[in-house]
Amino acid sequence: MMLTIITIEVFLFSTKHLSSPQTAITVGPETQLPDTPVGRELIRIGKLLHQDLDKAHLSLLALEADEAASWSTIESIVNLLLKRQMAKQREQTSVVVSLDQQLSQLANEQDIDWLKAQLLIEQAESSVKSGEVEQGIEKIVKAIEIAERIRAEFLLLRAYNTAGALYNASNKLKASQFYFYKGLELGKKYPTNEYNGRFYNNLGLLYVHLEQWEPALEYLKQAYVIFKASDNAPNERLLVVLFNQSFIYNKLNDPINARQAFHLALSYLHDDSSDYYHILKLKVEARLLILENQYQAALDTSVQCQNHPSISRYPKQNGICQFISAKALMSLESYSEALDSLEQGITTFTQISYERWLIRSYQAKAEIYEQLNRPAEALKIYKKYNAKEREQFVNEIYALEFAFDTQEVQKERDLLNVQNKLNALQLGKEKLRFRILSIWGAIGLLVLVFVIRSTLKVSNRNIELQQLSYQDPLTGVNNRRYYQNQIESGSKLEKGTQYRVVLIDLDWFKSINDTYGHDIGDKVLITTAKRLKQKINGDELLIRWGGEEFLCLLKESEDIESRVRSLLELISGEAYVTKAGELTITISVGSSKPNTIDTLRHDTSPFVEADTFLYQSKQNGRNQATFP
């Protein structure tokens, strides 16, 4: 009897479930309203608000006059939120501030966490437009901490988007991308939510900062598609994404498409749209007029932007319009006036600590000094601010790309770890079953065979998956995941030894793909990997880092530089035999200083250093290696 009870327990009731996580809050306050006359009327007014603001306001006043004394807490909150939304649409700043104070008091008295988070998010959003970036970051960090703790997913999409925009404005692109990435992950649960479009729009803007216009445009086109399909995206979202598309076409020197995107955007701009969007319209139009060589019209439009009655609330936009005025004046050869306009912009950007536009403004100032035949002053500015721009580009942009890739590797590694733990639990259960079944004799023998086969299959599959996960499927060399594993806990590298990070990039690889096709490009990559592998020792690493780029981790030695340079001859010394004929291939190489494995594990600066010298090799004519 005891054996039977144990057998039933093990086979039928031994599955242990992990404790359920806290239930996510996926709905906003309107859906929490009780099914009462007041609740139903508040929901109706909320829908009416997007169609007829005046009617919604009158309906809310009538409801307050009849029912306000008997309202529940959630009904009072929704009432105040609706009034606040109306005041924001009418740009009644003092009313919004008063309602914020009432809502904040209610949130603190009743200890309503989601309301505290929502108010912080809305204040942070205002900081994006006003240019008070650091204050906004402080608020959004607190909001996300609260929303993640209570799992208020209906707020987190909005919070991640705001955080990404604020960090982007402060030029902290790594942090910006982190929050947009988190937003996209959460957005998979809500595919029709308009915030998915915002994340794509903002990721497009990150590529704008990289000056990679084509991928930026693809992200923005995807954002437009999502906004069009969304059931809750206001017209302003479509307006902004089209303005951003117009800007990219501007940078691509494509006035026709830039003008088309601008005109399509205007179909979503109305007289009752917020002043902020009318200011954006003037800014985008002024840029477009410069592209079309209509410099006087561009100047007049940018001055209109600066003179807009609400421009003082949006200092960032004011500074950009001052910058555009300076550019128009430069084209009109009015250099003294252009300098005055730039000085105004520099003052504005300094007040809001907007480093990115400060650099651009000073570079434009240097251009004016050149035109005024003041080369010494121009050179002084160029040296200072071009160095700043380069430092900003190399460090922040490399960190951005490295952080994204590391995040992907970490995510995949975590999934493997979870799978291994689950397999270990499964294996333990199978062993227990084996012990019990051995007592049952002949019946147990049949089950034992099944368990052994299942266990071996799982174990072999795990080994196979681990091996595959560490290998680049095209070239057969190891991938980034293998590199991450080795510097953290691997067996190939010697912990007491110093290594150099050596980055290798195939020269003109894009032209090979464009001219001969990707099949030939793949053949070149495979052959390159085979040749490089000949020079790598057993206690060193060869990694396909991505695209046409390889990373070597080479032991420091007296002949390290000649050894690295020998890679150039290894690649270029013998033509590649392909279906398209013999091709002469060269590489550019950049090396870091020697570092310990512990340094490589905790610091990205060796990668930045190697990337910097790889960039120098490219700039100096390619087919060469550059060292610290």
XYZ file of N, CA, C and O in Angstrom, residues 190-344:
620
model
N 1.030 43.495 -26.926
C -0.044 44.421 -27.312
C 0.217 44.920 -28.730
O 0.571 46.087 -28.950
N 0.064 44.048 -29.739
C 0.495 44.392 -31.107
C -0.235 45.569 -31.733
O 0.297 46.194 -32.649
N -1.452 45.896 -31.273
C -2.182 47.016 -31.881
C -1.985 48.320 -31.126
O -2.558 49.345 -31.504
N -1.185 48.299 -30.057
C -0.993 49.517 -29.274
C -0.136 50.517 -30.047
O 0.877 50.157 -30.643
N -0.535 51.786 -30.022
C 0.172 52.809 -30.798
C 1.608 53.040 -30.316
O 2.435 53.563 -31.065
N 1.937 52.638 -29.091
C 3.296 52.852 -28.611
C 4.315 52.013 -29.371
O 5.492 52.364 -29.427
N 3.877 50.916 -30.000
C 4.794 50.164 -30.854
C 5.294 51.052 -31.991
O 6.465 51.012 -32.370
N 4.400 51.874 -32.528
C 4.796 52.816 -33.559
C 5.776 53.848 -33.028
O 6.724 54.241 -33.714
N 5.549 54.306 -31.793
C 6.459 55.299 -31.216
C 7.870 54.722 -31.053
O 8.863 55.421 -31.275
N 7.950 53.455 -30.636
C 9.270 52.843 -30.454
C 10.012 52.764 -31.791
O 11.208 53.038 -31.862
N 9.302 52.382 -32.856
C 9.946 52.331 -34.164
C 10.357 53.732 -34.622
O 11.434 53.917 -35.204
N 9.503 54.714 -34.374
C 9.850 56.096 -34.725
C 11.121 56.532 -33.998
O 12.047 57.098 -34.593
N 11.197 56.242 -32.703
C 12.342 56.689 -31.911
C 13.614 55.904 -32.225
O 14.718 56.447 -32.170
N 13.468 54.622 -32.561
C 14.645 53.871 -32.997
C 15.163 54.433 -34.329
O 16.374 54.460 -34.572
N 14.232 54.886 -35.166
C 14.644 55.557 -36.392
C 15.476 56.787 -36.093
O 16.478 57.066 -36.760
N 15.074 57.542 -35.050
C 15.830 58.744 -34.683
C 17.214 58.389 -34.145
O 18.165 59.155 -34.327
N 17.337 57.231 -33.480
C 18.675 56.803 -33.046
C 19.591 56.586 -34.260
O 20.767 56.949 -34.239
N 19.045 55.979 -35.314
C 19.843 55.793 -36.518
C 20.128 57.128 -37.208
O 21.145 57.262 -37.907
N 19.245 58.102 -37.022
C 19.533 59.451 -37.526
C 20.815 59.975 -36.884
O 21.676 60.558 -37.543
N 20.966 59.766 -35.561
C 22.171 60.233 -34.870
C 23.414 59.485 -35.357
O 24.523 60.018 -35.299
N 23.208 58.237 -35.814
C 24.321 57.492 -36.406
C 24.594 57.927 -37.847
O 25.557 57.479 -38.456
N 23.696 58.780 -38.377
C 23.742 59.228 -39.770
C 23.644 58.052 -40.730
O 24.227 58.042 -41.809
N 22.879 57.048 -40.317
C 22.586 55.906 -41.185
C 21.145 56.105 -41.673
O 20.176 55.614 -41.080
N 21.038 56.848 -42.768
C 19.726 57.362 -43.167
C 18.780 56.279 -43.672
O 17.567 56.353 -43.418
N 19.295 55.297 -44.409
C 18.408 54.273 -44.974
C 17.722 53.433 -43.896
O 16.498 53.281 -43.912
N 18.492 52.848 -42.915
C 17.782 52.109 -41.855
C 16.881 53.002 -41.029
O 15.817 52.572 -40.570
N 17.270 54.268 -40.839
C 16.409 55.197 -40.100
C 15.086 55.354 -40.823
O 14.006 55.336 -40.202
N 15.141 55.474 -42.150
C 13.922 55.643 -42.938
C 13.047 54.401 -42.871
O 11.810 54.493 -42.782
N 13.664 53.219 -42.868
C 12.889 51.975 -42.768
C 12.145 51.901 -41.444
O 10.976 51.497 -41.391
N 12.812 52.268 -40.339
C 12.135 52.278 -39.036
C 10.951 53.237 -39.052
O 9.878 52.936 -38.527
N 11.134 54.407 -39.652
C 10.063 55.407 -39.664
C 8.897 54.956 -40.540
O 7.733 55.214 -40.213
N 9.186 54.294 -41.642
C 8.102 53.765 -42.482
C 7.311 52.703 -41.715
O 6.081 52.634 -41.808
N 8.021 51.861 -40.953
C 7.343 50.851 -40.144
C 6.477 51.520 -39.076
O 5.355 51.071 -38.801
N 6.986 52.605 -38.485
C 6.204 53.349 -37.490
C 4.924 53.879 -38.102
O 3.836 53.825 -37.489
N 5.006 54.402 -39.327
C 3.820 54.952 -40.001
C 2.770 53.860 -40.212
O 1.565 54.071 -39.968
N 3.227 52.687 -40.655
C 2.300 51.561 -40.886
C 1.591 51.180 -39.581
O 0.373 50.962 -39.547
N 2.357 51.113 -38.475
C 1.777 50.725 -37.181
C 0.781 51.772 -36.706
O -0.311 51.454 -36.228
N 1.129 53.059 -36.835
C 0.218 54.120 -36.421
C -1.084 54.070 -37.224
O -2.168 54.264 -36.672
N -0.973 53.816 -38.531
C -2.170 53.760 -39.366
C -3.093 52.613 -38.959
O -4.311 52.721 -39.021
N -2.469 51.491 -38.544
C -3.254 50.309 -38.180
C -3.731 50.338 -36.735
O -4.599 49.557 -36.342
N -3.148 51.229 -35.920
C -3.471 51.254 -34.489
C -4.886 51.756 -34.258
O -5.406 52.595 -35.004
N -5.495 51.264 -33.183
C -6.866 51.691 -32.861
C -6.887 52.866 -31.894
O -7.952 53.346 -31.527
N -5.723 53.354 -31.465
C -5.725 54.461 -30.504
C -4.623 55.484 -30.754
O -4.214 56.194 -29.857
N -4.116 55.547 -32.004
C -3.045 56.503 -32.314
C -3.652 57.821 -32.795
O -4.358 57.841 -33.803
N -3.402 58.934 -32.106
C -3.927 60.225 -32.566
C -3.196 60.705 -33.811
O -2.110 60.226 -34.153
N -3.810 61.692 -34.497
C -3.224 62.211 -35.737
C -1.813 62.752 -35.538
O -0.981 62.719 -36.440
N -1.546 63.276 -34.333
C -0.234 63.883 -34.089
C 0.903 62.879 -34.263
O 2.018 63.248 -34.617
N 0.658 61.578 -33.980
C 1.699 60.574 -34.144
C 2.096 60.460 -35.627
O 3.272 60.397 -35.978
N 1.065 60.408 -36.498
C 1.333 60.323 -37.932
C 2.021 61.593 -38.418
O 2.915 61.554 -39.273
N 1.622 62.714 -37.857
C 2.229 63.996 -38.211
C 3.728 63.997 -37.912
O 4.556 64.337 -38.762
N 4.091 63.582 -36.701
C 5.501 63.614 -36.277
C 6.342 62.650 -37.098
O 7.449 62.986 -37.532
N 5.842 61.444 -37.342
C 6.654 60.459 -38.064
C 6.873 60.909 -39.509
O 7.948 60.689 -40.087
N 5.907 61.594 -40.085
C 6.083 62.116 -41.445
C 7.041 63.297 -41.468
O 7.840 63.464 -42.404
N 6.990 64.147 -40.442
C 7.979 65.222 -40.329
C 9.398 64.633 -40.247
O 10.343 65.152 -40.850
N 9.535 63.542 -39.478
C 10.853 62.900 -39.351
C 11.307 62.301 -40.683
O 12.486 62.366 -41.039
N 10.357 61.724 -41.425
C 10.705 61.202 -42.754
C 11.178 62.337 -43.670
O 12.141 62.190 -44.417
N 10.486 63.465 -43.615
C 10.874 64.619 -44.429
C 12.304 65.054 -44.095
O 13.096 65.394 -44.983
N 12.646 65.029 -42.799
C 13.993 65.414 -42.375
C 15.049 64.480 -42.976
O 16.110 64.923 -43.439
N 14.765 63.164 -42.979
C 15.742 62.209 -43.517
C 15.913 62.404 -45.024
O 17.036 62.386 -45.551
N 14.784 62.599 -45.748
C 14.905 62.879 -47.181
C 15.712 64.159 -47.398
O 16.455 64.288 -48.381
N 15.564 65.107 -46.483
C 16.354 66.333 -46.532
C 17.838 65.992 -46.468
O 18.649 66.480 -47.258
N 18.209 65.134 -45.506
C 19.603 64.740 -45.349
C 20.116 63.925 -46.539
O 21.313 63.919 -46.834
N 19.192 63.204 -47.214
C 19.566 62.430 -48.395
C 19.571 63.300 -49.654
O 19.739 62.781 -50.758
N 19.356 64.627 -49.449
C 19.339 65.585 -50.565
C 18.291 65.197 -51.615
O 18.555 65.228 -52.821
N 17.110 64.852 -51.122
C 16.001 64.422 -51.983
C 14.825 65.368 -51.751
O 13.896 65.056 -50.995
N 14.816 66.552 -52.399
C 13.769 67.541 -52.111
C 12.371 67.095 -52.506
O 11.394 67.510 -51.881
N 12.255 66.242 -53.528
C 10.925 65.826 -53.985
C 10.232 64.992 -52.912
O 9.101 65.280 -52.485
N 10.916 63.943 -52.429
C 10.310 63.101 -51.384
C 10.181 63.854 -50.062
O 9.244 63.622 -49.294
N 11.125 64.753 -49.782
C 11.043 65.555 -48.558
C 9.792 66.421 -48.582
O 9.065 66.541 -47.584
N 9.516 67.034 -49.735
C 8.316 67.871 -49.875
C 7.046 67.033 -49.815
O 6.053 67.416 -49.196
N 7.048 65.839 -50.427
C 5.869 64.960 -50.403
C 5.538 64.529 -48.973
O 4.370 64.551 -48.563
N 6.576 64.129 -48.217
C 6.339 63.722 -46.827
C 5.799 64.898 -46.011
O 4.908 64.730 -45.164
N 6.333 66.086 -46.267
C 5.882 67.291 -45.547
C 4.416 67.578 -45.847
O 3.620 67.832 -44.932
N 4.035 67.531 -47.115
C 2.638 67.812 -47.478
C 1.684 66.758 -46.922
O 0.569 67.077 -46.486
N 2.105 65.491 -46.936
C 1.259 64.440 -46.350
C 1.090 64.675 -44.855
O 0.008 64.485 -44.294
N 2.161 65.130 -44.185
C 2.082 65.420 -42.750
C 1.054 66.517 -42.479
O 0.314 66.467 -41.482
N 0.984 67.521 -43.347
C 0.069 68.646 -43.117
C -1.398 68.205 -43.118
O -2.238 68.892 -42.537
N -1.698 67.065 -43.744
C -3.085 66.582 -43.741
C -3.519 66.147 -42.342
O -4.714 65.983 -42.076
N -2.544 65.947 -41.438
C -2.858 65.563 -40.065
C -2.735 66.741 -39.093
O -2.880 66.572 -37.892
N -2.435 67.932 -39.610
C -2.289 69.128 -38.775
C -3.520 70.007 -38.960
O -3.886 70.344 -40.088
N -4.159 70.367 -37.850
C -5.393 71.156 -37.910
C -5.255 72.412 -37.062
O -4.318 72.550 -36.257
N -6.190 73.317 -37.238
C -6.139 74.583 -36.501
C -6.168 74.371 -34.995
O -5.562 75.126 -34.239
N -6.886 73.334 -34.553
C -6.982 73.100 -33.104
C -5.867 72.179 -32.581
O -5.880 71.796 -31.410
N -4.898 71.815 -33.443
C -3.755 71.025 -32.966
C -2.925 71.878 -32.001
O -2.932 73.107 -32.059
N -2.201 71.213 -31.115
C -1.377 71.912 -30.125
C -0.380 72.852 -30.800
O 0.109 72.589 -31.908
N -0.074 73.968 -30.124
C 0.914 74.909 -30.647
C 2.247 74.227 -30.922
O 2.985 74.623 -31.832
N 2.568 73.206 -30.134
C 3.832 72.500 -30.319
C 3.968 71.968 -31.747
O 5.034 72.087 -32.370
N 2.873 71.408 -32.293
C 2.930 70.827 -33.626
C 2.968 71.911 -34.708
O 3.558 71.717 -35.772
N 2.373 73.057 -34.443
C 2.485 74.163 -35.389
C 3.925 74.705 -35.415
O 4.419 75.112 -36.476
N 4.592 74.698 -34.259
C 6.000 75.104 -34.213
C 6.870 74.095 -34.977
O 7.760 74.480 -35.743
N 6.599 72.796 -34.791
C 7.330 71.772 -35.547
C 7.161 71.970 -37.045
O 8.111 71.824 -37.828
N 5.941 72.319 -37.456
C 5.658 72.530 -38.877
C 6.537 73.633 -39.443
O 7.127 73.509 -40.523
N 6.662 74.757 -38.705
C 7.497 75.864 -39.166
C 8.966 75.455 -39.251
O 9.676 75.814 -40.195
N 9.433 74.701 -38.255
C 10.826 74.252 -38.247
C 11.124 73.363 -39.452
O 12.111 73.562 -40.166
N 10.247 72.360 -39.688
C 10.469 71.417 -40.793
C 10.386 72.144 -42.134
O 11.182 71.893 -43.049
N 9.434 73.061 -42.253
C 9.271 73.789 -43.515
C 10.495 74.661 -43.799
O 10.967 74.749 -44.944
N 11.048 75.317 -42.767
C 12.231 76.159 -42.964
C 13.417 75.331 -43.460
O 14.146 75.744 -44.369
N 13.621 74.137 -42.877
C 14.694 73.251 -43.343
C 14.482 72.873 -44.812
O 15.423 72.842 -45.610
N 13.225 72.562 -45.153
C 12.905 72.140 -46.512
C 13.177 73.262 -47.511
O 13.694 73.032 -48.606
N 12.854 74.492 -47.138
C 13.081 75.631 -48.029
C 14.574 75.854 -48.285
O 14.983 76.231 -49.382
N 15.419 75.609 -47.262
C 16.871 75.697 -47.477
C 17.317 74.639 -48.492
O 18.112 74.923 -49.394
N 16.785 73.418 -48.359
C 17.128 72.360 -49.309
C 16.744 72.756 -50.723
O 17.449 72.434 -51.680
N 15.627 73.489 -50.852
C 15.132 73.911 -52.171
C 15.760 75.238 -52.629
O 15.305 75.834 -53.596
N 16.792 75.690 -51.885
C 17.518 76.933 -52.219
C 16.651 78.180 -52.149
O 16.963 79.194 -52.773
N 15.566 78.120 -51.364
C 14.714 79.303 -51.164
C 15.112 79.919 -49.821
O 14.401 79.819 -48.822
N 16.271 80.595 -49.819
C 16.885 80.991 -48.560
C 16.111 82.102 -47.849
O 15.980 82.083 -46.628
N 15.589 83.075 -48.601
C 14.842 84.149 -47.951
C 13.543 83.626 -47.340
O 13.175 83.998 -46.225
N 12.871 82.736 -48.079
C 11.644 82.134 -47.548
C 11.956 81.290 -46.310
O 11.189 81.275 -45.330
N 13.102 80.571 -46.323
C 13.506 79.773 -45.163
C 13.759 80.672 -43.964
O 13.361 80.356 -42.829
N 14.416 81.826 -44.216
C 14.682 82.767 -43.126
C 13.381 83.299 -42.541
O 13.204 83.335 -41.311
N 12.439 83.704 -43.401
C 11.153 84.238 -42.931
C 10.400 83.200 -42.102
O 9.816 83.519 -41.062
N 10.419 81.936 -42.554
C 9.703 80.868 -41.850
C 10.347 80.564 -40.502
O 9.654 80.366 -39.491
N 11.687 80.540 -40.458
C 12.368 80.266 -39.177
C 12.148 81.408 -38.184
O 12.056 81.184 -36.976
N 12.058 82.644 -38.691
C 11.749 83.778 -37.807
C 10.321 83.665 -37.279
O 10.054 83.955 -36.094
N 9.394 83.215 -38.134
C 8.020 82.952 -37.675
C 8.029 81.953 -36.524
O 7.301 82.116 -35.538
N 8.850 80.923 -36.665
C 8.967 79.905 -35.613
C 9.433 80.542 -34.304
O 8.852 80.312 -33.238
N 10.463 81.392 -34.377
C 11.003 82.031 -33.168
C 10.015 83.018 -32.547
O 10.060 83.278 -31.340
N 9.129 83.596 -33.363
C 8.176 84.598 -32.878
C 6.827 83.994 -32.509
O 5.889 84.734 -32.194
N 6.701 82.674 -32.570
C 5.416 82.048 -32.230
C 5.060 82.358 -30.770
O 5.940 82.335 -29.894
N 3.818 82.669 -30.476
C 3.429 83.060 -29.105
C 3.792 82.037 -28.032
O 4.008 82.401 -26.874
N 3.883 80.751 -28.398
C 4.152 79.701 -27.394
C 5.592 79.208 -27.420
O 5.920 78.229 -26.748
N 6.467 79.860 -28.191
C 7.823 79.318 -28.379
C 8.614 79.273 -27.080
O 9.498 78.424 -26.914
N 8.305 80.157 -26.109
C 9.065 80.179 -24.852
C 8.896 78.877 -24.074
O 9.740 78.531 -23.246
N 7.826 78.135 -24.325
C 7.599 76.858 -23.631
C 8.403 75.721 -24.260
O 8.475 74.635 -23.693
N 9.000 75.967 -25.423
C 9.723 74.924 -26.137
C 11.112 75.443 -26.544
O 11.382 75.696 -27.731
N 12.015 75.612 -25.568
C 13.327 76.221 -25.867
C 14.161 75.423 -26.863
O 14.916 75.999 -27.643
N 14.046 74.102 -26.848
C 14.815 73.304 -27.802
C 14.422 73.655 -29.237
O 15.291 73.888 -30.098
N 13.112 73.728 -29.508
C 12.652 74.070 -30.848
C 13.051 75.501 -31.212
O 13.399 75.791 -32.355
N 13.021 76.392 -30.225
C 13.435 77.772 -30.458
C 14.909 77.821 -30.883
O 15.281 78.499 -31.848
N 15.759 77.062 -30.163
C 17.180 77.039 -30.499
C 17.432 76.489 -31.893
O 18.276 77.006 -32.642
N 16.691 75.431 -32.275
C 16.877 74.859 -33.613
C 16.442 75.851 -34.687
O 17.100 75.987 -35.733
N 15.338 76.574 -34.446
C 14.894 77.576 -35.423
C 15.910 78.716 -35.528
O 16.127 79.273 -36.612
N 16.545 79.083 -34.399
C 17.616 80.088 -34.455
C 18.789 79.573 -35.288
O 19.405 80.318 -36.051
N 19.105 78.295 -35.147
C 20.172 77.672 -35.935
C 19.818 77.693 -37.420
O 20.661 78.011 -38.274
N 18.552 77.364 -37.759
C 18.126 77.358 -39.165
C 18.198 78.773 -39.742
O 18.611 78.968 -40.896
N 17.809 79.763 -38.947
C 17.926 81.161 -39.403
C 19.371 81.483 -39.767
O 19.651 82.115 -40.794
N 20.305 81.051 -38.908
C 21.719 81.294 -39.172
C 22.157 80.634 -40.477
O 22.893 81.225 -41.275
N 21.693 79.400 -40.718
C 22.052 78.696 -41.952
C 21.520 79.439 -43.188
O 22.195 79.556 -44.214
N 20.267 79.941 -43.091
C 19.689 80.689 -44.207
C 20.479 81.979 -44.448
O 20.770 82.347 -45.590
N 20.832 82.671 -43.367
C 21.599 83.912 -43.491
C 22.992 83.651 -44.077
O 23.516 84.459 -44.854
N 23.602 82.518 -43.716
C 24.895 82.164 -44.299
C 24.762 81.989 -45.816
O 25.612 82.452 -46.582
N 23.695 81.328 -46.245
C 23.481 81.127 -47.672
C 23.216 82.449 -48.385
O 23.516 82.595 -49.580
N 22.644 83.423 -47.650
C 22.404 84.759 -48.206
C 23.626 85.665 -48.060
O 23.560 86.851 -48.386
N 24.730 85.091 -47.504
C 26.002 85.798 -47.301
C 25.871 86.974 -46.322
O 26.631 87.936 -46.387
N 24.885 86.893 -45.424
C 24.727 87.896 -44.354
C 25.404 87.335 -43.109
O 24.741 86.890 -42.156
N 26.738 87.320 -43.104
C 27.478 86.572 -42.097
C 27.376 87.186 -40.694
O 27.308 86.456 -39.706
N 27.355 88.486 -40.601
C 27.259 89.118 -39.274
C 25.922 88.788 -38.624
O 25.855 88.442 -37.439
N 24.840 88.872 -39.406
C 23.519 88.517 -38.869
C 23.453 87.029 -38.537
O 22.808 86.634 -37.559
N 24.106 86.219 -39.357
C 24.126 84.773 -39.080
C 24.826 84.499 -37.755
O 24.375 83.661 -36.952
N 25.929 85.214 -37.491
C 26.626 85.056 -36.209
C 25.731 85.425 -35.046
O 25.695 84.732 -34.021
N 24.968 86.520 -35.181
C 24.056 86.944 -34.109
C 23.017 85.862 -33.835
O 22.726 85.541 -32.676
N 22.469 85.294 -34.902
C 21.457 84.241 -34.737
C 22.053 83.002 -34.088
O 21.431 82.369 -33.226
N 23.298 82.659 -34.484
C 23.951 81.494 -33.871
C 24.214 81.717 -32.390
O 24.053 80.805 -31.576
N 24.624 82.936 -32.027
C 24.881 83.247 -30.614
C 23.600 83.079 -29.793
O 23.631 82.588 -28.661
N 22.471 83.494 -30.372
C 21.191 83.290 -29.676
C 20.930 81.800 -29.476
O 20.513 81.366 -28.393
